[in-house]
DNA sequence: ACACATATATTCATTTTGTCAATAGGTAAA
DNA sequence: TTTACCTATTGACAAAATGAATATATGTGT
């Protein structure tokens, strides 16, 4: 298992976006531009996810083997890079969920404690 | 409302640590070294919070007016900088909690959706 | 004197993010 | 047909956050 850097609270932007993108790709292959739009359905304001960030993440994810891509020329519009999730990506997602749940509990605890003191 | 930068998911390390430190200082004034130890009670692994990071954060927080400090010479050990939370810090914390709750719901939602698809 | 724990502070390199411009094909209307 | 706008991807650069390591004093116990 690679050492987890920079993930003290698990919910760093990049990590979370990776999980969200993998989730979307788990449902069906898609290209970057549409994925950014679909983030809206996850409660993630797409205005906060620039295309630059999203495409960079997708490229990184492919390098890490979490997703794979192929060009799609057919259809209307410019050529699109269609991404699919790999088995490795599925594993990563499972792992992420487990960690995220732990982190969520810590966060929830902290929030409740703070609310109690503020009250 | 000031535009929230760099907090897409609210739970960035820095932001969360700021909240945790403010929470501790809300209960009683303290100095950096002891604060790091007390993070343990919040479920935050102290091995993940180096003193370097903590002191840097505390100084930033003071610059931003969330806390104030004074040197304490008396008592045993080397001089300590005792931090107290300010009114501005209390406001910040209230705000953070509200945001964090929203973000928690988004995260929870995402996690549940992923779990459903993985199942 | 010596080792060790407390306490604060600073530096530098690296990683992660954010912003924005460049490129390019397709579509629709004037 | 040329102008304008939408889709789609990429790359470059700046800014911010983080990690690791080091430097500084002081006090305590032996």
mmCIF file of C-alpha atoms (C1' of nucleotides) in Angstrom:
data_model
loop_
_atom_site.group_PDB
_atom_site.id
_atom_site.type_symbol
_atom_site.label_atom_id
_atom_site.label_comp_id
_atom_site.label_asym_id
_atom_site.label_seq_id
_atom_site.Cartn_x
_atom_site.Cartn_y
_atom_site.Cartn_z
ATOM 1 C CA UNK A 1 0.000 0.000 0.000
ATOM 2 C CA UNK A 2 1.441 3.326 -1.073
ATOM 3 C CA UNK A 3 1.915 5.793 1.731
ATOM 4 C CA UNK A 4 -1.000 8.175 1.877
ATOM 5 C CA UNK A 5 0.383 11.664 1.650
ATOM 6 C CA UNK A 6 -1.412 14.840 2.426
ATOM 7 C CA UNK A 7 -4.639 13.251 3.452
ATOM 8 C CA UNK A 8 -4.846 14.021 7.109
ATOM 9 C CA UNK A 9 -8.570 14.413 7.011
ATOM 10 C CA UNK A 10 -9.237 12.418 3.932
ATOM 11 C CA UNK A 11 -11.310 15.066 2.296
ATOM 12 C CA UNK A 12 -8.836 16.906 0.183
ATOM 13 C CA UNK A 13 -10.238 18.365 -2.971
ATOM 14 C CA UNK A 14 -8.273 16.116 -5.278
ATOM 15 C CA UNK A 15 -8.978 12.893 -3.456
ATOM 16 C CA UNK A 16 -12.659 13.616 -3.200
ATOM 17 C CA UNK A 17 -12.920 14.575 -6.843
ATOM 18 C CA UNK A 18 -11.128 11.381 -7.810
ATOM 19 C CA UNK A 19 -13.714 9.406 -5.868
ATOM 20 C CA UNK A 20 -16.577 11.358 -7.371
ATOM 21 C CA UNK A 21 -15.246 10.862 -10.890
ATOM 22 C CA UNK A 22 -14.698 7.159 -10.313
ATOM 23 C CA UNK A 23 -18.247 6.901 -9.054
ATOM 24 C CA UNK A 24 -19.582 8.503 -12.200
ATOM 25 C CA UNK A 25 -17.404 6.277 -14.384
ATOM 26 C CA UNK A 26 -18.527 3.239 -12.460
ATOM 27 C CA UNK A 27 -22.013 3.910 -13.707
ATOM 28 C CA UNK A 28 -20.965 4.456 -17.316
ATOM 29 C CA UNK A 29 -17.940 5.500 -19.421
ATOM 30 C CA UNK A 30 -17.863 9.188 -20.224
ATOM 31 C CA UNK A 31 -15.622 12.014 -21.339
ATOM 32 C CA UNK A 32 -14.201 14.833 -19.264
ATOM 33 C CA UNK A 33 -16.485 17.619 -20.313
ATOM 34 C CA UNK A 34 -19.652 15.748 -19.432
ATOM 35 C CA UNK A 35 -18.197 14.446 -16.174
ATOM 36 C CA UNK A 36 -17.707 17.963 -14.910
ATOM 37 C CA UNK A 37 -21.358 18.651 -15.553
ATOM 38 C CA UNK A 38 -22.457 15.495 -13.845
ATOM 39 C CA UNK A 39 -20.710 16.471 -10.642
ATOM 40 C CA UNK A 40 -23.714 18.670 -10.049
ATOM 41 C CA UNK A 41 -25.767 15.579 -9.292
ATOM 42 C CA UNK A 42 -23.394 14.764 -6.488
ATOM 43 C CA UNK A 43 -23.944 18.071 -4.764
ATOM 44 C CA UNK A 44 -20.619 19.387 -5.974
ATOM 45 C CA UNK A 45 -20.973 22.825 -7.459
ATOM 46 C CA UNK A 46 -19.453 22.494 -10.946
ATOM 47 C CA UNK A 47 -18.572 26.185 -10.842
ATOM 48 C CA UNK A 48 -15.962 25.139 -8.311
ATOM 49 C CA UNK A 49 -14.466 22.488 -10.544
ATOM 50 C CA UNK A 50 -12.638 24.086 -13.414
ATOM 51 C CA UNK A 51 -12.032 22.077 -16.518
ATOM 52 C CA UNK A 52 -8.317 22.502 -16.043
ATOM 53 C CA UNK A 53 -8.485 20.775 -12.683
ATOM 54 C CA UNK A 54 -10.809 18.038 -13.880
ATOM 55 C CA UNK A 55 -8.806 17.140 -16.962
ATOM 56 C CA UNK A 56 -5.580 17.154 -15.005
ATOM 57 C CA UNK A 57 -7.101 14.784 -12.476
ATOM 58 C CA UNK A 58 -8.366 12.495 -15.196
ATOM 59 C CA UNK A 59 -4.943 12.341 -16.780
ATOM 60 C CA UNK A 60 -3.365 11.578 -13.413
ATOM 61 C CA UNK A 61 -5.941 8.927 -12.746
ATOM 62 C CA UNK A 62 -5.129 7.272 -16.026
ATOM 63 C CA UNK A 63 -1.408 7.326 -15.258
ATOM 64 C CA UNK A 64 -2.182 5.696 -11.912
ATOM 65 C CA UNK A 65 -4.214 3.065 -13.708
ATOM 66 C CA UNK A 66 -7.530 3.924 -12.099
ATOM 67 C CA UNK A 67 -9.133 4.635 -15.449
ATOM 68 C CA UNK A 68 -8.384 4.011 -19.098
ATOM 69 C CA UNK A 69 -9.313 6.005 -22.164
ATOM 70 C CA UNK A 70 -9.828 5.801 -25.883
ATOM 71 C CA UNK A 71 -10.594 8.456 -28.457
ATOM 72 C CA UNK A 72 -14.048 8.676 -29.878
ATOM 73 C CA UNK A 73 -14.163 10.306 -33.280
ATOM 74 C CA UNK A 74 -17.674 9.421 -34.356
ATOM 75 C CA UNK A 75 -20.692 11.413 -33.425
ATOM 76 C CA UNK A 76 -21.075 15.152 -33.462
ATOM 77 C CA UNK A 77 -18.659 17.630 -32.002
ATOM 78 C CA UNK A 78 -14.886 17.491 -31.631
ATOM 79 C CA UNK A 79 -13.123 14.217 -30.757
ATOM 80 C CA UNK A 80 -13.636 13.120 -27.193
ATOM 81 C CA UNK A 81 -11.525 11.027 -24.883
ATOM 82 C CA UNK A 82 -13.816 8.433 -23.378
ATOM 83 C CA UNK A 83 -12.805 7.229 -19.947
ATOM 84 C CA UNK A 84 -13.677 3.920 -18.339
ATOM 85 C CA UNK A 85 -12.978 2.742 -14.826
ATOM 86 C CA UNK A 86 -10.520 -0.121 -14.375
ATOM 87 C CA UNK A 87 -10.482 -2.889 -11.785
ATOM 88 C CA UNK A 88 -7.769 -0.993 -10.013
ATOM 89 C CA UNK A 89 -10.078 2.025 -9.971
ATOM 90 C CA UNK A 90 -12.832 -0.030 -8.418
ATOM 91 C CA UNK A 91 -10.431 -1.198 -5.708
ATOM 92 C CA UNK A 92 -9.323 2.345 -5.076
ATOM 93 C CA UNK A 93 -12.902 3.463 -4.704
ATOM 94 C CA UNK A 94 -13.687 0.736 -2.183
ATOM 95 C CA UNK A 95 -10.671 1.752 -0.192
ATOM 96 C CA UNK A 96 -11.547 5.410 -0.385
ATOM 97 C CA UNK A 97 -15.034 4.799 0.921
ATOM 98 C CA UNK A 98 -13.720 2.927 3.925
ATOM 99 C CA UNK A 99 -11.313 5.696 4.783
ATOM 100 C CA UNK A 100 -13.853 8.390 4.081
ATOM 101 C CA UNK A 101 -16.317 6.836 6.471
ATOM 102 C CA UNK A 102 -13.764 6.893 9.248
ATOM 103 C CA UNK A 103 -12.901 10.486 8.501
ATOM 104 C CA UNK A 104 -16.545 11.391 8.368
ATOM 105 C CA UNK A 105 -17.009 10.058 11.863
ATOM 106 C CA UNK A 106 -14.104 12.123 13.141
ATOM 107 C CA UNK A 107 -15.486 15.221 11.470
ATOM 108 C CA UNK A 108 -18.952 14.568 12.774
ATOM 109 C CA UNK A 109 -17.601 14.191 16.266
ATOM 110 C CA UNK A 110 -15.635 17.409 16.035
ATOM 111 C CA UNK A 111 -18.622 19.303 14.725
ATOM 112 C CA UNK A 112 -20.868 18.028 17.484
ATOM 113 C CA UNK A 113 -18.376 18.903 20.171
ATOM 114 C CA UNK A 114 -17.978 22.405 18.786
ATOM 115 C CA UNK A 115 -21.733 22.890 18.571
ATOM 116 C CA UNK A 116 -22.061 21.859 22.187
ATOM 117 C CA UNK A 117 -19.489 24.390 23.377
ATOM 118 C CA UNK A 118 -20.889 27.169 21.221
ATOM 119 C CA UNK A 119 -24.402 26.584 22.472
ATOM 120 C CA UNK B 1 -20.319 36.975 2.149
ATOM 121 C CA UNK B 2 -16.664 36.759 1.280
ATOM 122 C CA UNK B 3 -15.854 34.296 -1.449
ATOM 123 C CA UNK B 4 -14.595 31.084 0.065
ATOM 124 C CA UNK B 5 -11.313 30.195 -1.528
ATOM 125 C CA UNK B 6 -9.578 26.876 -1.385
ATOM 126 C CA UNK B 7 -12.300 25.148 0.520
ATOM 127 C CA UNK B 8 -14.159 23.224 -2.079
ATOM 128 C CA UNK B 9 -15.007 20.505 0.336
ATOM 129 C CA UNK B 10 -14.579 22.433 3.495
ATOM 130 C CA UNK B 11 -12.460 19.807 5.098
ATOM 131 C CA UNK B 12 -9.016 20.823 4.069
ATOM 132 C CA UNK B 13 -6.394 20.019 6.622
ATOM 133 C CA UNK B 14 -5.688 23.609 7.486
ATOM 134 C CA UNK B 15 -9.280 24.665 7.890
ATOM 135 C CA UNK B 16 -10.144 21.706 10.028
ATOM 136 C CA UNK B 17 -7.126 22.151 12.247
ATOM 137 C CA UNK B 18 -7.997 25.806 12.675
ATOM 138 C CA UNK B 19 -11.452 24.793 13.831
ATOM 139 C CA UNK B 20 -10.086 22.123 16.145
ATOM 140 C CA UNK B 21 -7.606 24.548 17.682
ATOM 141 C CA UNK B 22 -10.265 27.211 18.122
ATOM 142 C CA UNK B 23 -12.473 24.640 19.798
ATOM 143 C CA UNK B 24 -9.736 23.783 22.271
ATOM 144 C CA UNK B 25 -9.026 27.455 22.922
ATOM 145 C CA UNK B 26 -12.711 28.113 23.402
ATOM 146 C CA UNK B 27 -12.578 25.811 26.392
ATOM 147 C CA UNK B 28 -9.448 27.394 27.834
ATOM 148 C CA UNK B 29 -6.352 29.379 26.823
ATOM 149 C CA UNK B 30 -3.336 27.211 26.095
ATOM 150 C CA UNK B 31 0.026 27.159 24.388
ATOM 151 C CA UNK B 32 0.994 25.463 21.161
ATOM 152 C CA UNK B 33 2.764 22.453 22.520
ATOM 153 C CA UNK B 34 -0.121 21.354 24.706
ATOM 154 C CA UNK B 35 -2.673 22.059 22.004
ATOM 155 C CA UNK B 36 -1.023 19.565 19.692
ATOM 156 C CA UNK B 37 -1.329 16.935 22.395
ATOM 157 C CA UNK B 38 -4.968 17.736 23.026
ATOM 158 C CA UNK B 39 -5.847 17.099 19.411
ATOM 159 C CA UNK B 40 -5.678 13.445 20.327
ATOM 160 C CA UNK B 41 -8.930 13.830 22.257
ATOM 161 C CA UNK B 42 -10.608 14.963 19.086
ATOM 162 C CA UNK B 43 -9.761 11.799 17.233
ATOM 163 C CA UNK B 44 -7.025 13.515 15.281
ATOM 164 C CA UNK B 45 -3.914 11.405 15.176
ATOM 165 C CA UNK B 46 -1.218 13.635 16.690
ATOM 166 C CA UNK B 47 1.412 11.825 14.663
ATOM 167 C CA UNK B 48 -0.134 13.606 11.712
ATOM 168 C CA UNK B 49 0.099 17.063 13.199
ATOM 169 C CA UNK B 50 3.710 18.130 13.406
ATOM 170 C CA UNK B 51 4.659 20.986 15.661
ATOM 171 C CA UNK B 52 5.932 22.876 12.658
ATOM 172 C CA UNK B 53 2.485 22.791 11.113
ATOM 173 C CA UNK B 54 0.742 23.685 14.350
ATOM 174 C CA UNK B 55 2.921 26.668 15.170
ATOM 175 C CA UNK B 56 2.643 27.967 11.674
ATOM 176 C CA UNK B 57 -1.128 27.705 11.850
ATOM 177 C CA UNK B 58 -1.268 29.409 15.238
ATOM 178 C CA UNK B 59 0.779 32.319 13.953
ATOM 179 C CA UNK B 60 -1.462 32.615 10.907
ATOM 180 C CA UNK B 61 -4.520 32.495 13.101
ATOM 181 C CA UNK B 62 -3.144 35.298 15.225
ATOM 182 C CA UNK B 63 -2.396 37.405 12.160
ATOM 183 C CA UNK B 64 -5.966 36.848 11.039
ATOM 184 C CA UNK B 65 -7.183 37.942 14.452
ATOM 185 C CA UNK B 66 -8.814 34.656 15.402
ATOM 186 C CA UNK B 67 -6.637 34.294 18.467
ATOM 187 C CA UNK B 68 -4.353 36.477 20.561
ATOM 188 C CA UNK B 69 -1.292 35.594 22.556
ATOM 189 C CA UNK B 70 0.870 36.726 25.400
ATOM 190 C CA UNK B 71 4.127 35.329 26.765
ATOM 191 C CA UNK B 72 4.051 33.454 29.983
ATOM 192 C CA UNK B 73 7.395 33.515 31.784
ATOM 193 C CA UNK B 74 6.329 32.194 35.154
ATOM 194 C CA UNK B 75 6.057 28.548 35.953
ATOM 195 C CA UNK B 76 8.489 25.845 35.040
ATOM 196 C CA UNK B 77 9.915 25.186 31.610
ATOM 197 C CA UNK B 78 10.815 27.582 28.820
ATOM 198 C CA UNK B 79 8.656 30.624 28.123
ATOM 199 C CA UNK B 80 5.360 29.784 26.522
ATOM 200 C CA UNK B 81 3.122 31.736 24.239
ATOM 201 C CA UNK B 82 -0.365 31.465 25.649
ATOM 202 C CA UNK B 83 -3.134 31.727 23.093
ATOM 203 C CA UNK B 84 -6.711 32.830 23.698
ATOM 204 C CA UNK B 85 -9.609 32.860 21.314
ATOM 205 C CA UNK B 86 -10.965 36.240 20.236
ATOM 206 C CA UNK B 87 -14.516 37.259 19.426
ATOM 207 C CA UNK B 88 -13.551 37.124 15.809
ATOM 208 C CA UNK B 89 -12.359 33.578 16.392
ATOM 209 C CA UNK B 90 -15.683 32.643 17.928
ATOM 210 C CA UNK B 91 -17.472 34.052 14.900
ATOM 211 C CA UNK B 92 -15.179 32.148 12.584
ATOM 212 C CA UNK B 93 -15.885 28.953 14.448
ATOM 213 C CA UNK B 94 -19.653 29.423 14.233
ATOM 214 C CA UNK B 95 -19.322 30.008 10.549
ATOM 215 C CA UNK B 96 -17.056 27.032 10.095
ATOM 216 C CA UNK B 97 -19.526 24.743 11.829
ATOM 217 C CA UNK B 98 -22.350 25.832 9.565
ATOM 218 C CA UNK B 99 -20.295 25.262 6.476
ATOM 219 C CA UNK B 100 -18.866 22.029 7.775
ATOM 220 C CA UNK B 101 -22.327 20.638 8.390
ATOM 221 C CA UNK B 102 -23.301 21.357 4.826
ATOM 222 C CA UNK B 103 -20.123 19.781 3.547
ATOM 223 C CA UNK B 104 -20.639 16.810 5.791
ATOM 224 C CA UNK B 105 -24.016 16.213 4.210
ATOM 225 C CA UNK B 106 -22.507 16.368 0.731
ATOM 226 C CA UNK B 107 -19.773 13.947 1.710
ATOM 227 C CA UNK B 108 -22.222 11.629 3.389
ATOM 228 C CA UNK B 109 -24.355 11.642 0.312
ATOM 229 C CA UNK B 110 -21.434 10.881 -1.932
ATOM 230 C CA UNK B 111 -20.269 8.053 0.277
ATOM 231 C CA UNK B 112 -23.724 6.508 0.405
ATOM 232 C CA UNK B 113 -24.139 6.707 -3.329
ATOM 233 C CA UNK B 114 -20.795 5.069 -3.890
ATOM 234 C CA UNK B 115 -21.552 2.333 -1.406
ATOM 235 C CA UNK B 116 -24.795 1.627 -3.199
ATOM 236 C CA UNK B 117 -23.135 1.236 -6.569
ATOM 237 C CA UNK B 118 -20.287 -0.846 -5.196
ATOM 238 C CA UNK B 119 -22.685 -3.190 -3.461
ATOM 239 C "C1'" DA C 1 28.205 17.720 33.083
ATOM 240 C "C1'" DC C 2 25.069 15.066 30.454
ATOM 241 C "C1'" DA C 3 20.940 13.278 28.596
ATOM 242 C "C1'" DC C 4 16.285 14.233 27.980
ATOM 243 C "C1'" DA C 5 11.781 16.607 27.743
ATOM 244 C "C1'" DT C 6 9.470 20.996 27.044
ATOM 245 C "C1'" DA C 7 8.540 24.830 23.929
ATOM 246 C "C1'" DT C 8 8.791 27.839 20.027
ATOM 247 C "C1'" DA C 9 10.411 29.175 15.508
ATOM 248 C "C1'" DT C 10 12.271 29.009 10.774
ATOM 249 C "C1'" DT C 11 13.836 27.155 6.517
ATOM 250 C "C1'" DC C 12 13.547 24.741 2.100
ATOM 251 C "C1'" DA C 13 11.679 21.528 -1.084
ATOM 252 C "C1'" DT C 14 7.789 19.433 -2.774
ATOM 253 C "C1'" DT C 15 2.999 18.686 -3.666
ATOM 254 C "C1'" DT C 16 -1.432 20.327 -4.579
ATOM 255 C "C1'" DT C 17 -4.510 23.790 -6.249
ATOM 256 C "C1'" DG C 18 -6.309 27.579 -8.848
ATOM 257 C "C1'" DT C 19 -6.506 30.436 -12.897
ATOM 258 C "C1'" DC C 20 -6.409 31.339 -17.550
ATOM 259 C "C1'" DA C 21 -5.138 31.239 -22.119
ATOM 260 C "C1'" DA C 22 -4.470 28.365 -26.438
ATOM 261 C "C1'" DT C 23 -6.157 25.166 -29.740
ATOM 262 C "C1'" DA C 24 -9.614 23.017 -32.641
ATOM 263 C "C1'" DG C 25 -13.727 21.030 -34.547
ATOM 264 C "C1'" DG C 26 -18.775 21.567 -35.044
ATOM 265 C "C1'" DT C 27 -23.212 24.121 -35.490
ATOM 266 C "C1'" DA C 28 -26.388 27.587 -36.310
ATOM 267 C "C1'" DA C 29 -27.823 31.952 -37.741
ATOM 268 C "C1'" DA C 30 -27.165 36.449 -40.117
ATOM 269 C "C1'" DT D 1 -19.601 32.495 -45.880
ATOM 270 C "C1'" DT D 2 -18.202 34.426 -42.114
ATOM 271 C "C1'" DT D 3 -19.334 35.388 -37.648
ATOM 272 C "C1'" DA D 4 -20.371 33.782 -33.312
ATOM 273 C "C1'" DC D 5 -20.921 30.437 -30.097
ATOM 274 C "C1'" DC D 6 -20.760 25.717 -28.123
ATOM 275 C "C1'" DT D 7 -18.169 21.462 -27.276
ATOM 276 C "C1'" DA D 8 -13.758 19.443 -25.806
ATOM 277 C "C1'" DT D 9 -9.081 19.011 -24.430
ATOM 278 C "C1'" DT D 10 -4.539 20.650 -23.173
ATOM 279 C "C1'" DG D 11 -0.759 23.275 -21.227
ATOM 280 C "C1'" DA D 12 1.529 26.976 -18.734
ATOM 281 C "C1'" DC D 13 2.092 29.635 -14.819
ATOM 282 C "C1'" DA D 14 1.156 31.340 -10.186
ATOM 283 C "C1'" DA D 15 -0.360 30.663 -5.626
ATOM 284 C "C1'" DA D 16 -1.154 27.998 -1.613
ATOM 285 C "C1'" DA D 17 -0.629 24.082 1.402
ATOM 286 C "C1'" DT D 18 2.196 20.620 3.221
ATOM 287 C "C1'" DG D 19 6.297 17.792 4.873
ATOM 288 C "C1'" DA D 20 10.721 17.245 6.720
ATOM 289 C "C1'" DA D 21 14.356 18.889 8.886
ATOM 290 C "C1'" DT D 22 16.786 21.950 11.650
ATOM 291 C "C1'" DA D 23 17.802 25.668 15.136
ATOM 292 C "C1'" DT D 24 16.956 28.019 19.521
ATOM 293 C "C1'" DA D 25 16.377 28.032 24.580
ATOM 294 C "C1'" DT D 26 14.897 26.526 29.147
ATOM 295 C "C1'" DG D 27 14.266 23.279 32.806
ATOM 296 C "C1'" DT D 28 14.723 18.576 35.130
ATOM 297 C "C1'" DG D 29 16.784 14.494 36.762
ATOM 298 C "C1'" DT D 30 21.043 11.803 37.497
#
